[in-house]
Amino acid sequence: MQSELRKQLLDAFTTAGESYLSGQYLAELVGCSRTAVWKHIEELRKEGFELEAIRKKGYRIIKTPERVSADEIMLGLTTSFIGRNIHYEESVESTQKIAHKLASQGVPEGTVVIADEQRSGKGRMNRNWHSPKYTGIWMSLILKPNIPLTKAPQLTLLTAVAVVQAMEEITGLTPGIKWPNDILIDGKKVTGILTELQAEADRIHSIIIGVGINVNQKLEDFPLELQDKASSLSIQKGEQISRAELIRTIFKHFEKLYSLYLKQGFIPIKILWEGYAVSIGRILKARTLTEVIEGKALGITDEGVLKIEDQSGVIHHVYSADIEL
C-alpha cells in the first residue's frame, strides 16, 4: 500500500498546480526531513514522473508517467475515500482475486486494486476478459455498504452510470449502457463490469466491483473474433486518452453517486441509468440459465430488474441474463 507521506506530497503538488514547492515547505508539511523529501522525489522520478527542480524555488511536476500507478492516480484525485487507498501491481492474474483477499483482511472502504495488465481477467459467467498491458483500465473497487443482500446488483448499474459520466467528461463521446453491465459506443463494447460479494445469508461483508475499460487499444490489439464486437475509447475518439485522468474522474463520479445512493436509495440512480440505456424500447433476446425470452425491453424496476414484454403481452422480470439486441 502507498505510504501516507507520499500521498501528502502528491496532494501538495496537486494543489500547487504550476507553482513550485520548496523542499523546506514540503518537509514541514509532511513532518519529515528535507533529505527524506528528496528521497521521495527521486522515487517519483524512478516511476516516470518528470520533476523540475530550481534552486531557491523548489520542485514542480511537469510530466507524469503513462502507467497507472498509485502515485500517478493520486496526483489530482479529489475524492474523500474512493481511491484514497490504492494497491497497484504492474501485472496480475486478476484484480478481483487480489481485491477479495484484501477485503477479507479488512482494508478500508474505497480501496482500489489496479493493474497495468491482467493475465487471467474475467467477466461475467467466467468468461475471459482480454486485458493487454498499458492499454486499458483493469481495476477492482472494494465497498462495504449497509444494504440488504438483494440490493447488491444495483451497484453494478450505479457503476455503469459513473463510468459513462466520466467517459463523457473526458472524451466527449456518447456511450450507452446495455443491461446489466456492458458499456457500448457505436454498438461496440468498450467496458464490462463484474460485481461479486463476500457475504453471509443475512449481511454483506464486502462488495467487489471489477471494471475493465478498453482505453488505448488499436483494432489489431483485439483477437480476430472480437474485432467486430469490441472497441476502445482511443479508436472511437481518434486520439490517446489519459488513463489516470479517466480513473480519477470515474472515482469522482462514483463517490458522488454512491453517497447519493446511500442517502436516497436506488430511484435517482435508476433515472440516470435509464437515460443512458441503449436497450429500452427495443426488441431483444434475454438468455437466462433456463430459457430464452424475446420481447420489448420496457426498462428496469425500482430494484434494478429488467422488464421484458413478450409478443403475448406477458411481462417477464429478468434478474440475470445475456442480452442480444
Coordinates of C-alpha atoms in Angstrom, one line a residue:
M1 CA 0.0 0.0 0.0
Q2 CA 1.1 3.5 -0.7
S3 CA 2.6 5.5 2.2
E4 CA 0.7 8.3 3.8
L5 CA 3.7 10.6 3.4
R6 CA 3.7 10.0 -0.4
K7 CA 0.0 10.8 -0.5
Q8 CA 0.6 14.1 1.3
L9 CA 3.4 15.0 -1.1
L10 CA 1.2 14.3 -4.2
D11 CA -1.7 16.2 -2.7
A12 CA 0.6 19.2 -2.2
F13 CA 1.7 19.0 -5.8
T14 CA -1.9 18.7 -7.0
T15 CA -2.9 21.8 -5.0
A16 CA 0.2 23.7 -6.2
G17 CA -0.5 23.2 -9.9
E18 CA 2.2 25.1 -11.9
S19 CA 3.7 26.7 -8.7
Y20 CA 7.0 25.5 -7.2
L21 CA 7.1 23.9 -3.8
S22 CA 10.3 24.3 -1.7
G23 CA 12.0 21.3 -0.1
Q24 CA 11.6 23.1 3.3
Y25 CA 7.9 23.7 2.8
L26 CA 7.3 20.0 1.8
A27 CA 9.4 18.8 4.8
E28 CA 7.3 20.9 7.2
L29 CA 4.1 19.9 5.5
V30 CA 4.6 16.2 5.9
G31 CA 6.7 16.3 9.0
C32 CA 10.0 14.8 7.8
S33 CA 13.5 16.0 6.9
R34 CA 14.4 17.6 3.6
T35 CA 16.6 14.6 2.9
A36 CA 13.5 12.3 3.2
V37 CA 11.6 14.6 0.9
W38 CA 14.4 14.4 -1.7
K39 CA 14.4 10.6 -1.4
H40 CA 10.6 10.5 -2.2
I41 CA 11.2 12.9 -5.1
E42 CA 13.8 10.5 -6.5
E43 CA 11.4 7.6 -6.1
L44 CA 8.8 9.6 -8.1
R45 CA 11.4 10.1 -10.9
K46 CA 12.1 6.4 -11.0
E47 CA 8.4 5.8 -11.5
G48 CA 8.5 8.0 -14.6
F49 CA 7.5 11.4 -13.2
E50 CA 9.4 14.4 -14.6
L51 CA 10.1 16.9 -11.9
E52 CA 11.7 20.3 -12.4
A53 CA 13.9 21.5 -9.6
I54 CA 15.0 25.1 -9.5
R55 CA 17.4 26.4 -6.8
K56 CA 15.6 28.8 -4.3
K57 CA 12.2 28.0 -5.9
G58 CA 11.7 24.3 -5.3
Y59 CA 10.1 21.4 -7.2
R60 CA 7.1 21.1 -9.6
I61 CA 5.8 18.1 -11.6
I62 CA 5.9 18.8 -15.3
K63 CA 5.1 15.4 -16.7
T64 CA 3.5 12.2 -15.3
P65 CA 4.2 8.6 -16.5
E66 CA 1.8 6.6 -18.7
R67 CA 1.5 3.9 -16.1
V68 CA -1.5 3.9 -13.8
S69 CA 0.5 3.5 -10.6
A70 CA -0.9 4.8 -7.3
D71 CA 1.2 7.9 -7.4
E72 CA 0.0 8.8 -10.9
I73 CA -3.7 8.4 -9.9
M74 CA -3.2 10.2 -6.6
L75 CA -1.9 13.3 -8.4
G76 CA -5.1 15.3 -8.9
L77 CA -7.5 13.0 -7.0
T78 CA -10.4 14.9 -5.5
T79 CA -12.4 12.2 -3.7
S80 CA -12.6 11.8 0.1
F81 CA -12.5 7.9 0.2
I82 CA -12.9 6.3 -3.2
G83 CA -9.4 5.5 -4.5
R84 CA -7.6 7.0 -1.5
N85 CA -6.1 3.6 -0.8
I86 CA -4.6 2.1 -3.9
H87 CA -3.0 -1.3 -4.4
Y88 CA -1.1 -1.2 -7.7
E89 CA 0.7 -4.0 -9.5
E90 CA 2.1 -3.9 -13.0
S91 CA 0.9 -7.4 -13.9
V92 CA -1.6 -9.7 -12.1
E93 CA -3.7 -12.7 -12.8
S94 CA -6.9 -10.8 -11.8
T95 CA -7.5 -7.7 -9.8
Q96 CA -10.7 -9.4 -8.5
K97 CA -8.7 -12.1 -6.8
I98 CA -6.4 -9.6 -5.0
A99 CA -9.4 -7.5 -4.0
H100 CA -11.1 -10.5 -2.5
K101 CA -8.0 -11.2 -0.4
L102 CA -7.6 -7.6 0.7
A103 CA -11.3 -7.3 1.6
S104 CA -11.1 -10.3 3.8
Q105 CA -8.1 -8.6 5.6
G106 CA -10.3 -5.6 6.5
V107 CA -8.9 -2.8 4.2
P108 CA -11.0 0.4 4.3
E109 CA -14.0 1.0 2.0
G110 CA -13.0 2.7 -1.2
T111 CA -9.8 0.7 -1.6
V112 CA -8.9 0.0 -5.2
V113 CA -6.8 -2.7 -6.8
I114 CA -5.4 -1.7 -10.2
A115 CA -3.0 -3.2 -12.7
D116 CA -1.5 -2.4 -16.0
E117 CA -2.1 -5.9 -17.2
Q118 CA -4.3 -8.9 -16.3
R119 CA -3.2 -12.3 -17.4
S120 CA -6.4 -14.0 -16.5
G121 CA -9.0 -11.3 -16.4
K122 CA -12.6 -12.5 -16.1
G123 CA -16.0 -11.2 -17.0
R124 CA -19.5 -12.4 -16.2
M125 CA -20.2 -16.1 -16.3
N126 CA -16.5 -16.8 -16.0
R127 CA -15.7 -15.6 -19.5
N128 CA -12.1 -14.4 -20.2
W129 CA -11.6 -10.6 -20.4
H130 CA -8.8 -9.5 -22.8
S131 CA -6.6 -7.2 -20.7
P132 CA -3.3 -6.3 -22.6
K133 CA -0.5 -4.3 -21.0
Y134 CA -0.6 -0.5 -20.7
T135 CA -3.7 -0.1 -22.9
G136 CA -6.7 -0.2 -20.6
I137 CA -8.1 0.2 -17.1
W138 CA -8.3 -3.0 -15.1
M139 CA -9.4 -2.4 -11.6
S140 CA -11.5 -3.6 -8.7
L141 CA -13.2 -1.5 -6.1
I142 CA -14.0 -2.6 -2.5
L143 CA -17.2 -1.3 -1.0
K144 CA -18.9 -2.1 2.4
P145 CA -22.4 -0.7 2.2
N146 CA -25.0 -1.5 4.8
I147 CA -27.7 -2.7 2.4
P148 CA -29.7 -5.9 2.0
L149 CA -28.1 -8.7 0.0
T150 CA -30.8 -8.5 -2.7
K151 CA -29.8 -4.9 -3.5
A152 CA -26.2 -5.7 -4.3
P153 CA -26.8 -5.9 -8.1
Q154 CA -27.9 -2.2 -8.1
L155 CA -24.3 -1.2 -7.6
T156 CA -23.4 -2.7 -11.0
L157 CA -25.9 -0.3 -12.5
L158 CA -24.6 2.6 -10.4
T159 CA -21.0 1.8 -11.5
A160 CA -22.1 1.8 -15.2
V161 CA -23.6 5.3 -14.8
A162 CA -20.4 6.6 -13.1
V163 CA -18.2 5.2 -15.8
V164 CA -20.4 6.6 -18.6
Q165 CA -20.4 10.1 -17.0
A166 CA -16.6 10.0 -16.7
M167 CA -16.2 8.9 -20.3
E168 CA -18.5 11.8 -21.4
E169 CA -16.5 14.3 -19.4
I170 CA -13.0 13.1 -20.6
T171 CA -13.7 12.2 -24.2
G172 CA -16.8 14.0 -25.3
L173 CA -18.1 10.6 -26.7
T174 CA -21.7 9.4 -26.0
P175 CA -21.6 5.9 -24.6
G176 CA -24.7 3.8 -23.8
I177 CA -25.4 1.1 -21.3
K178 CA -26.6 -2.4 -22.2
W179 CA -28.2 -4.1 -19.2
P180 CA -26.8 -5.1 -16.9
N181 CA -23.1 -4.4 -17.2
D182 CA -21.8 -3.5 -20.7
I183 CA -20.9 0.0 -22.0
L184 CA -21.1 0.4 -25.7
I185 CA -20.1 3.1 -28.2
D186 CA -21.5 2.8 -31.7
G187 CA -22.7 -0.7 -30.8
K188 CA -19.3 -2.0 -29.8
K189 CA -18.3 -3.0 -26.3
V190 CA -15.7 -0.8 -24.5
T191 CA -16.4 -1.7 -20.9
G192 CA -17.5 -4.6 -18.8
I193 CA -18.4 -4.6 -15.1
L194 CA -18.4 -7.6 -12.7
T195 CA -19.9 -7.5 -9.2
E196 CA -19.0 -10.1 -6.6
L197 CA -19.9 -10.5 -2.9
Q198 CA -18.3 -11.5 0.3
A199 CA -21.4 -12.2 2.4
E200 CA -23.4 -14.3 4.8
A201 CA -27.0 -15.2 4.4
D202 CA -28.2 -12.1 6.2
R203 CA -25.4 -9.5 5.6
I204 CA -22.9 -8.2 3.2
H205 CA -19.2 -8.0 4.3
S206 CA -17.9 -6.5 1.1
I207 CA -18.9 -5.9 -2.5
I208 CA -16.1 -6.1 -5.0
I209 CA -16.8 -4.3 -8.3
G210 CA -14.4 -5.2 -11.2
V211 CA -14.2 -2.7 -14.1
G212 CA -12.5 -3.4 -17.4
I213 CA -12.2 -0.5 -19.8
N214 CA -10.7 -0.6 -23.3
V215 CA -8.9 2.8 -23.4
N216 CA -6.0 3.0 -25.8
Q217 CA -6.1 -0.3 -27.8
K218 CA -5.7 -0.3 -31.5
L219 CA -8.0 -2.5 -33.5
E220 CA -5.2 -5.1 -34.1
D221 CA -4.7 -5.4 -30.3
F222 CA -8.0 -7.3 -30.1
P223 CA -8.3 -11.0 -31.1
L224 CA -9.8 -11.5 -34.5
E225 CA -13.0 -12.9 -33.0
L226 CA -13.6 -9.6 -31.1
Q227 CA -12.7 -7.0 -33.7
D228 CA -16.3 -6.6 -34.9
K229 CA -17.7 -6.6 -31.4
A230 CA -15.2 -4.6 -29.3
S231 CA -13.6 -1.2 -29.5
S232 CA -11.6 1.3 -27.4
L233 CA -12.1 4.9 -26.4
S234 CA -9.0 5.8 -28.5
I235 CA -10.4 4.1 -31.6
Q236 CA -13.7 5.9 -31.1
K237 CA -12.1 9.3 -30.3
G238 CA -9.2 9.1 -32.7
E239 CA -6.6 10.0 -30.1
Q240 CA -4.9 8.7 -27.0
I241 CA -6.7 9.1 -23.7
S242 CA -5.1 9.6 -20.3
R243 CA -5.9 6.5 -18.3
A244 CA -5.0 8.1 -15.0
E245 CA -7.2 11.1 -15.7
L246 CA -10.1 8.9 -16.6
I247 CA -9.7 6.8 -13.4
R248 CA -9.7 9.9 -11.2
T249 CA -12.8 11.1 -13.0
I250 CA -14.6 7.7 -12.5
F251 CA -13.7 7.9 -8.8
K252 CA -15.2 11.4 -8.6
H253 CA -18.5 10.4 -10.2
F254 CA -18.7 7.1 -8.4
E255 CA -18.2 8.7 -5.0
K256 CA -20.9 11.3 -5.7
L257 CA -23.4 8.7 -7.0
Y258 CA -22.6 6.2 -4.2
S259 CA -23.2 8.8 -1.5
L260 CA -26.5 9.7 -3.2
Y261 CA -27.5 6.1 -3.3
L262 CA -26.8 5.5 0.4
K263 CA -28.9 8.6 1.3
Q264 CA -31.8 8.3 -1.1
G265 CA -31.8 4.7 -2.4
F266 CA -31.8 3.4 -6.0
I267 CA -34.5 5.7 -7.6
P268 CA -32.2 8.6 -8.5
I269 CA -29.7 6.1 -9.9
K270 CA -32.4 4.3 -11.9
I271 CA -33.5 7.6 -13.6
L272 CA -29.9 8.3 -14.6
W273 CA -29.3 4.7 -15.8
E274 CA -32.4 4.7 -18.0
G275 CA -31.3 7.9 -19.5
Y276 CA -28.1 6.1 -20.8
A277 CA -29.7 2.7 -21.6
V278 CA -29.5 1.6 -25.2
S279 CA -32.0 -1.3 -24.9
I280 CA -35.2 0.4 -23.6
G281 CA -37.9 0.2 -26.2
R282 CA -36.0 -2.2 -28.4
I283 CA -36.7 -5.9 -29.2
L284 CA -34.1 -8.1 -27.6
K285 CA -33.3 -11.7 -26.6
A286 CA -32.5 -12.5 -22.9
R287 CA -30.7 -15.8 -22.5
T288 CA -31.1 -16.9 -18.9
L289 CA -29.8 -20.2 -17.4
T290 CA -33.1 -21.9 -18.1
E291 CA -34.8 -20.1 -21.1
V292 CA -34.7 -17.5 -23.8
I293 CA -37.1 -14.6 -23.6
E294 CA -37.7 -12.5 -26.6
G295 CA -39.6 -9.2 -26.5
K296 CA -39.5 -5.5 -25.9
A297 CA -37.4 -4.0 -23.2
L298 CA -39.6 -1.8 -21.0
G299 CA -37.0 -0.6 -18.6
I300 CA -35.9 -1.6 -15.1
T301 CA -37.9 -2.0 -11.9
D302 CA -37.2 0.1 -8.8
E303 CA -34.9 -2.7 -7.7
G304 CA -32.9 -2.8 -11.0
V305 CA -34.5 -5.9 -12.5
L306 CA -35.0 -5.8 -16.3
K307 CA -38.6 -5.9 -17.6
I308 CA -39.3 -7.5 -21.0
E309 CA -42.8 -7.7 -22.6
D310 CA -43.1 -10.7 -25.0
Q311 CA -45.4 -11.0 -28.0
S312 CA -48.3 -12.2 -26.0
G313 CA -48.2 -9.2 -23.6
V314 CA -46.7 -11.1 -20.7
I315 CA -44.1 -9.1 -18.7
H316 CA -41.0 -11.0 -17.6
H317 CA -38.7 -9.9 -14.8
V318 CA -35.1 -10.8 -15.7
Y319 CA -32.6 -10.9 -12.9
S320 CA -29.6 -12.3 -14.8
A321 CA -29.1 -13.0 -18.5
D322 CA -27.1 -12.4 -21.6
I323 CA -28.7 -9.8 -23.7
E324 CA -28.8 -9.7 -27.5
L325 CA -30.1 -6.5 -29.1

